[in-house]
Tab-separated table of C-alpha atoms in Angstrom:
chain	number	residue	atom	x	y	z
Q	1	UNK	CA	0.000	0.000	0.000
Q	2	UNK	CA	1.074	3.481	-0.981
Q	3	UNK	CA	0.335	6.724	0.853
Q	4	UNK	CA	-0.294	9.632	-1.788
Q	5	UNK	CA	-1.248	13.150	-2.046
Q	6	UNK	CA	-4.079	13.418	-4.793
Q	7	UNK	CA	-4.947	16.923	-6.044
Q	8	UNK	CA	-7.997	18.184	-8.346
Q	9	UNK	CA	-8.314	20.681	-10.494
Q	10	UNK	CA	-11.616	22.564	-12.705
Q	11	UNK	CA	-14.079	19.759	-13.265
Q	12	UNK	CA	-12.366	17.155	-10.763
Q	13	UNK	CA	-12.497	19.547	-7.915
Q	14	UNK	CA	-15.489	19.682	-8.021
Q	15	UNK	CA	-17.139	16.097	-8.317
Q	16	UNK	CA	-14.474	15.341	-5.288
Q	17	UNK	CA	-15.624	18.304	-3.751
Q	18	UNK	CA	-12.221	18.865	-2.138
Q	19	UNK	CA	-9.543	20.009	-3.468
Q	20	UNK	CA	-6.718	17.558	-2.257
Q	21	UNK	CA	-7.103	14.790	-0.537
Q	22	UNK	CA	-4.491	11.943	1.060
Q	23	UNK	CA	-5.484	8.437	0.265
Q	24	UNK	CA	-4.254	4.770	0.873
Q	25	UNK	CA	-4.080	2.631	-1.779
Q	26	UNK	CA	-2.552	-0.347	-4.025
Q	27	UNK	CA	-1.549	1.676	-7.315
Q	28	UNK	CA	0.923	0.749	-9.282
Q	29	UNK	CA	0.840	3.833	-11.798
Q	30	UNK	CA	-0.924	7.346	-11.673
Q	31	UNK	CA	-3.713	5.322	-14.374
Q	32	UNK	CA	-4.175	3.087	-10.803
Q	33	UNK	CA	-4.451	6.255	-9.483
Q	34	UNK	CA	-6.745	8.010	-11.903
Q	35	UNK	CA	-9.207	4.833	-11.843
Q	36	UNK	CA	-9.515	4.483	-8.253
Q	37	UNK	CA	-10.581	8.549	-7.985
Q	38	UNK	CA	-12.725	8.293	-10.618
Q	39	UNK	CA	-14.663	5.040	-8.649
Q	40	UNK	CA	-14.412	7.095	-5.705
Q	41	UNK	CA	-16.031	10.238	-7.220
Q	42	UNK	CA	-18.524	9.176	-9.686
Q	43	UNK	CA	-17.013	10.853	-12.761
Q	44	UNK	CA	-17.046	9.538	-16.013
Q	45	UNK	CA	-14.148	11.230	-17.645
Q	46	UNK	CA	-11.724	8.778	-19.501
Q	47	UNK	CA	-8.247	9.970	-18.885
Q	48	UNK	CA	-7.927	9.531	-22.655
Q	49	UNK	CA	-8.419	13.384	-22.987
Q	50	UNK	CA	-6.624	14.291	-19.449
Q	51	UNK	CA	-3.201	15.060	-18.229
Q	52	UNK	CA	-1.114	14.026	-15.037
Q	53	UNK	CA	1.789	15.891	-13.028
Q	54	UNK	CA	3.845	14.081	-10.302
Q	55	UNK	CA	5.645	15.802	-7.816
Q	56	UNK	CA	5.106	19.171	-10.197
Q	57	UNK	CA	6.193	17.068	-13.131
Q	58	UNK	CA	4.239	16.379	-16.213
Q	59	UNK	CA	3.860	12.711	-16.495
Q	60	UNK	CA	2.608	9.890	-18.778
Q	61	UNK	CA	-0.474	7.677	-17.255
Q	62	UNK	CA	1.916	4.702	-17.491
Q	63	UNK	CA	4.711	6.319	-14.854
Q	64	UNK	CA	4.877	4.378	-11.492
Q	65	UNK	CA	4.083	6.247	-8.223
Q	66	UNK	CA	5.914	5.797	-5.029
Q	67	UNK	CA	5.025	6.549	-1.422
Q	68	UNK	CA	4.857	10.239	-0.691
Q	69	UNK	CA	3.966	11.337	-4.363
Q	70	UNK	CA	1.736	14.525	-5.026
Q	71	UNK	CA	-0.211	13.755	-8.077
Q	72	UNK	CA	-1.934	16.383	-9.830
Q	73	UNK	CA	-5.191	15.480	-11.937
Q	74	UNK	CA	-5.956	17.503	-14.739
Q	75	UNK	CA	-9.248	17.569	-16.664
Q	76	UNK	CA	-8.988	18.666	-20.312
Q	77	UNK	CA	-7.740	22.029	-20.684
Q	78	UNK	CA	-9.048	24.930	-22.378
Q	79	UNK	CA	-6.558	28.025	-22.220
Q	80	UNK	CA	-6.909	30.813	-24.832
K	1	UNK	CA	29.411	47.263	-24.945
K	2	UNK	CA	27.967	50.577	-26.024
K	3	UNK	CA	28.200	50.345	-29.441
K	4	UNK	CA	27.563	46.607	-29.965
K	5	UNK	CA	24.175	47.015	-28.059
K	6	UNK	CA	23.163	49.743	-30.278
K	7	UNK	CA	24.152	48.182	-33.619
K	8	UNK	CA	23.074	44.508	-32.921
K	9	UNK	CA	19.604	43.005	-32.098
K	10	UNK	CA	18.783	42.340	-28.032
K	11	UNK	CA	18.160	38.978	-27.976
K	12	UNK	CA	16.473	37.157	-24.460
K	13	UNK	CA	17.357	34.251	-23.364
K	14	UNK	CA	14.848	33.354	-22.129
K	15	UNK	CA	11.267	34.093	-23.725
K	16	UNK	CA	8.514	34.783	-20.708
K	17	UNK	CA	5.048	33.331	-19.908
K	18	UNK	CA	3.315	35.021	-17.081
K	19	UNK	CA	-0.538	34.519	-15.696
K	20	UNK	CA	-2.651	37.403	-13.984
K	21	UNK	CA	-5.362	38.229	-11.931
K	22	UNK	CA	-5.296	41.377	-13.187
K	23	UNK	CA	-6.705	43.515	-16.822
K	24	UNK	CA	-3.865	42.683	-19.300
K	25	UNK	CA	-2.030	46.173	-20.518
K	26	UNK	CA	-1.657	45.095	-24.156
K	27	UNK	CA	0.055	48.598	-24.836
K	28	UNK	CA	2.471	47.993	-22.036
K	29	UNK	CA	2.950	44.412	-23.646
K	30	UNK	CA	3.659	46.003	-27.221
K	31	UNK	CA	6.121	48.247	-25.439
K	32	UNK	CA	8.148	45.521	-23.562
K	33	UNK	CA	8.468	43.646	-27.135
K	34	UNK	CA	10.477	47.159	-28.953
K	35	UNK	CA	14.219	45.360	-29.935
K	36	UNK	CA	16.227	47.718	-32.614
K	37	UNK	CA	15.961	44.396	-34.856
K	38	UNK	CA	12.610	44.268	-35.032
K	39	UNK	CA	11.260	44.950	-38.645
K	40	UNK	CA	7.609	43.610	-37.506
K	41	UNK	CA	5.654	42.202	-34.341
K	42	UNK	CA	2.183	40.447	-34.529
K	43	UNK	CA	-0.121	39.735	-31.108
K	44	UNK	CA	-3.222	37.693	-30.737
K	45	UNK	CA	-5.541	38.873	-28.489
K	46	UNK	CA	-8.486	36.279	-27.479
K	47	UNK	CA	-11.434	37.601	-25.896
K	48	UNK	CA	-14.404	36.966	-24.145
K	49	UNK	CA	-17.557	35.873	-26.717
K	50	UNK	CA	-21.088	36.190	-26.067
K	51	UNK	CA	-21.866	32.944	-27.303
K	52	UNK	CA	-20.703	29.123	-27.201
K	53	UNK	CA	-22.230	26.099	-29.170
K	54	UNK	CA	-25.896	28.019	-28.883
K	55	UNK	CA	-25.657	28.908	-25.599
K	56	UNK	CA	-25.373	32.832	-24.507
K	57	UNK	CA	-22.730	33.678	-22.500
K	58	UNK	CA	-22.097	36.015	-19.862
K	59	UNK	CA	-18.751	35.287	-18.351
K	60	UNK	CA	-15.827	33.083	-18.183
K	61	UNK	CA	-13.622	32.185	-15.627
K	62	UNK	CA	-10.298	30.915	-15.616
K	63	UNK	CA	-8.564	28.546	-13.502
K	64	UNK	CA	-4.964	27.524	-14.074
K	65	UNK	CA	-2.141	25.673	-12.378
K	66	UNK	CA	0.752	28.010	-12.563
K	67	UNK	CA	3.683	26.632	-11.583
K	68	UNK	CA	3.294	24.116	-14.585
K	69	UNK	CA	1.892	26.993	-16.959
K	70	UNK	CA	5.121	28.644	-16.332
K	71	UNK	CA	7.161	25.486	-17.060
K	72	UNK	CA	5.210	23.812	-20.459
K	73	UNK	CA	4.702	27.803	-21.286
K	74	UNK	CA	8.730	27.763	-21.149
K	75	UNK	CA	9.026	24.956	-23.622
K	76	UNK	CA	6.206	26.301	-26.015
K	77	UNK	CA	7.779	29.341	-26.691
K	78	UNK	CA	11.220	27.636	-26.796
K	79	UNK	CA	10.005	25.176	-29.360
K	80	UNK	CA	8.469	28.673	-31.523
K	81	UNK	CA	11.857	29.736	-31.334
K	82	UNK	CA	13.447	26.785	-33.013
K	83	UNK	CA	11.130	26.820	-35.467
K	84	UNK	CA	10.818	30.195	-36.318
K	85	UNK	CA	13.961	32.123	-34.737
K	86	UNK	CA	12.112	35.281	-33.374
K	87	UNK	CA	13.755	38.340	-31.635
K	88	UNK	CA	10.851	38.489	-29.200
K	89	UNK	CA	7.912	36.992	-27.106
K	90	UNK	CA	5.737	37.368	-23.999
K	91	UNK	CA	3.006	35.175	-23.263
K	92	UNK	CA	0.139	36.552	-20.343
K	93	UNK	CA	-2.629	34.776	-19.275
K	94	UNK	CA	-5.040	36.016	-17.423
K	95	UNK	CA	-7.215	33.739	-14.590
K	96	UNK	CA	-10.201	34.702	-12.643
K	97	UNK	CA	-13.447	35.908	-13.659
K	98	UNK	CA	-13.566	37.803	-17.129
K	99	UNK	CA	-16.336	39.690	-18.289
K	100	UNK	CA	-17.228	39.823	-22.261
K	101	UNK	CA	-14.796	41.625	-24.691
K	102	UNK	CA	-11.880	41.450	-21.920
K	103	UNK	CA	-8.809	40.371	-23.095
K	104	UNK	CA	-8.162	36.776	-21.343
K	105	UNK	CA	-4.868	35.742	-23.171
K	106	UNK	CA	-2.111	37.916	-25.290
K	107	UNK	CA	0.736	36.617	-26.961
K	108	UNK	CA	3.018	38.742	-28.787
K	109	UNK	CA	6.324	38.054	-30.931
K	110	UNK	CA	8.903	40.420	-32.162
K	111	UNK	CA	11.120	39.314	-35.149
K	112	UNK	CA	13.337	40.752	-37.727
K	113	UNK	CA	10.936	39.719	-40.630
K	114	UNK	CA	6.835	39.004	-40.904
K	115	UNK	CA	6.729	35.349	-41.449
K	116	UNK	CA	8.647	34.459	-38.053
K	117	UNK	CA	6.661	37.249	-36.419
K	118	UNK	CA	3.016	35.446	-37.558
K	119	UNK	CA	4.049	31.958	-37.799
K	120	UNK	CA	5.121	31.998	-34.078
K	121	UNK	CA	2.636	33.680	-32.866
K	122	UNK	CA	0.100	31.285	-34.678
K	123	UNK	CA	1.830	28.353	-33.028
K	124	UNK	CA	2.149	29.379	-29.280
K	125	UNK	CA	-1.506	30.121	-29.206
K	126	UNK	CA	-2.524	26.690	-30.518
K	127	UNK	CA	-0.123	24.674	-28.385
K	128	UNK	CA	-0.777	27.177	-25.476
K	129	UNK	CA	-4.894	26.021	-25.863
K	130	UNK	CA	-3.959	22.386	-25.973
K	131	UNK	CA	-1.021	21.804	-23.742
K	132	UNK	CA	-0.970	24.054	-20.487
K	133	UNK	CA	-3.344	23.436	-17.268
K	134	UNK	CA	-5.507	26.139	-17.627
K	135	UNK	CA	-9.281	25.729	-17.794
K	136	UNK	CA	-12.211	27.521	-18.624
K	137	UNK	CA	-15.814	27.782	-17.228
K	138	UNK	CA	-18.540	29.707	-18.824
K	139	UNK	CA	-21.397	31.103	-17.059
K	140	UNK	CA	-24.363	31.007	-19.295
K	141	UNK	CA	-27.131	33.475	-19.487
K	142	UNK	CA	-29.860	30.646	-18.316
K	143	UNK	CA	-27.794	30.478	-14.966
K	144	UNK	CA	-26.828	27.197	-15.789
K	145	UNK	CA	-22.139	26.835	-15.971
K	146	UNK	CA	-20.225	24.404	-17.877
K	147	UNK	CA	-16.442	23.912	-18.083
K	148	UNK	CA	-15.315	24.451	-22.410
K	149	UNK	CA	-14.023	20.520	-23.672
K	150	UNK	CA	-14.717	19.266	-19.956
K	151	UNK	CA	-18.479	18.322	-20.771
K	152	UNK	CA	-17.951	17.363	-24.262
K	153	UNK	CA	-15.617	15.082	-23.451
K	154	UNK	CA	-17.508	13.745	-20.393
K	155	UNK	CA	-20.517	12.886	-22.293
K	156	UNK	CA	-18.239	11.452	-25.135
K	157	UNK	CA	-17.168	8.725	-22.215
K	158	UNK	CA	-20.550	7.604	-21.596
K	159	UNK	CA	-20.601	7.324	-24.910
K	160	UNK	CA	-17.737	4.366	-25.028
């Protein structure tokens, strides 16, 4: 088990309706990650469309996580 | 030192991206971009519209992640100057809650000729849209809010 920081931003904020939260779990990579929030929350988004940062690091959904990480979930953006 | 930085274009070493709470100066912008090599500069202003996919709207607001803005901003406007070697740029974004006709991003490039000066400018705007954590809600008319791609691509999940 793996203790991580999970952050939301835009449209993940608010189905979590925090905007961080510290969670417990068996993940293997920030997809594990991104899977087991989106259970926990209800949202449909694939992460198809999505990005994720580790540690303030962009990231691909196939990068393992380790104990301590602060993942950041991004929704689809839409600067400009 | 005198007389080489009056006969020779200023060149930056690094090209800035910055994000605001506050009204973006655009003439203050133009100003910062003035380099004795400059035979052109082009800017893109985008604005708030009244409208989206039918529905009328009143507002947007911005959210963004800036720490990471300032980094893949950094590389955006590193990779427009590889491709098309520019004296010049400046990148603002602005977060928060615009009203319609403000100016919620400016990007402006300086170059010795046109085509770097549009091409650039062109190409940081549509990697800026697709590639930095910023997001955008609209607040219709109706009352009703929706986040711009967020939805679409929400409903295209059920879909699968």
């Amino acid at each position: 088990m793996k203790t991580i920081t999970v952050r939301y931003f835009a449209m993940f904020r608010e189905h979590a309706g925090v905007s961080e939260e510290t969670l417990t779990l068996n993940a293997a990579t920030v997809k594990d990650v991104f899977e087991h929030t989106r259970d926990r929350h209800g949202s449909m988004e694939p992460n198809g469309h999505c990005k994720v940062a580790i540690n303030d690091h962009m990231a691909d959904w196939d990068t393992a996580v380790s104990d301590g990480d602060i993942i950041l979930l991004f929704p689809p953006v839409a600067g400009g | 030192m005198g007389i080489l930085s009056c006969c020779f274009p200023r060149l930056r070493a690094v090209d800035v991206i910055e994000v605001t709470e506050s009204v973006i100066d655009t003439a203050a912008l133009q100003r910062s971009l003035k380099n004795p090599g400059a035979g052109g500069y082009c800017a893109f202003e985008g604005w708030v519209r009244n409208e989206n996919e039918g529905h009328v709207v009143e507002r947007l607001e911005y959210e963004a992640y800036e720490p990471l803005v300032i980094v893949e901003g950094g590389k955006v406007l590193a990779e427009a100057r590889e491709l098309f070697p520019f004296l010049e740029a400046r990148c603002v974004h602005r977060v928060g809650l615009l009203e319609l006709g403000e100016c919620a991003v400016w990007i402006g490039v300086a170059a010795a000729h046109r085509d770097e000066a549009f091409k650039a400018c062109r190409f940081i705007i549509d990697k800026i849209k697709v590639r930095l954590p910023i997001w955008k809600k609209e607040h219709y008319a109706n009352g009703d809010s929706g986040w711009v791609n967020c939805e679409r691509c929400a409903a295209h999940g059920i879909a699968e």
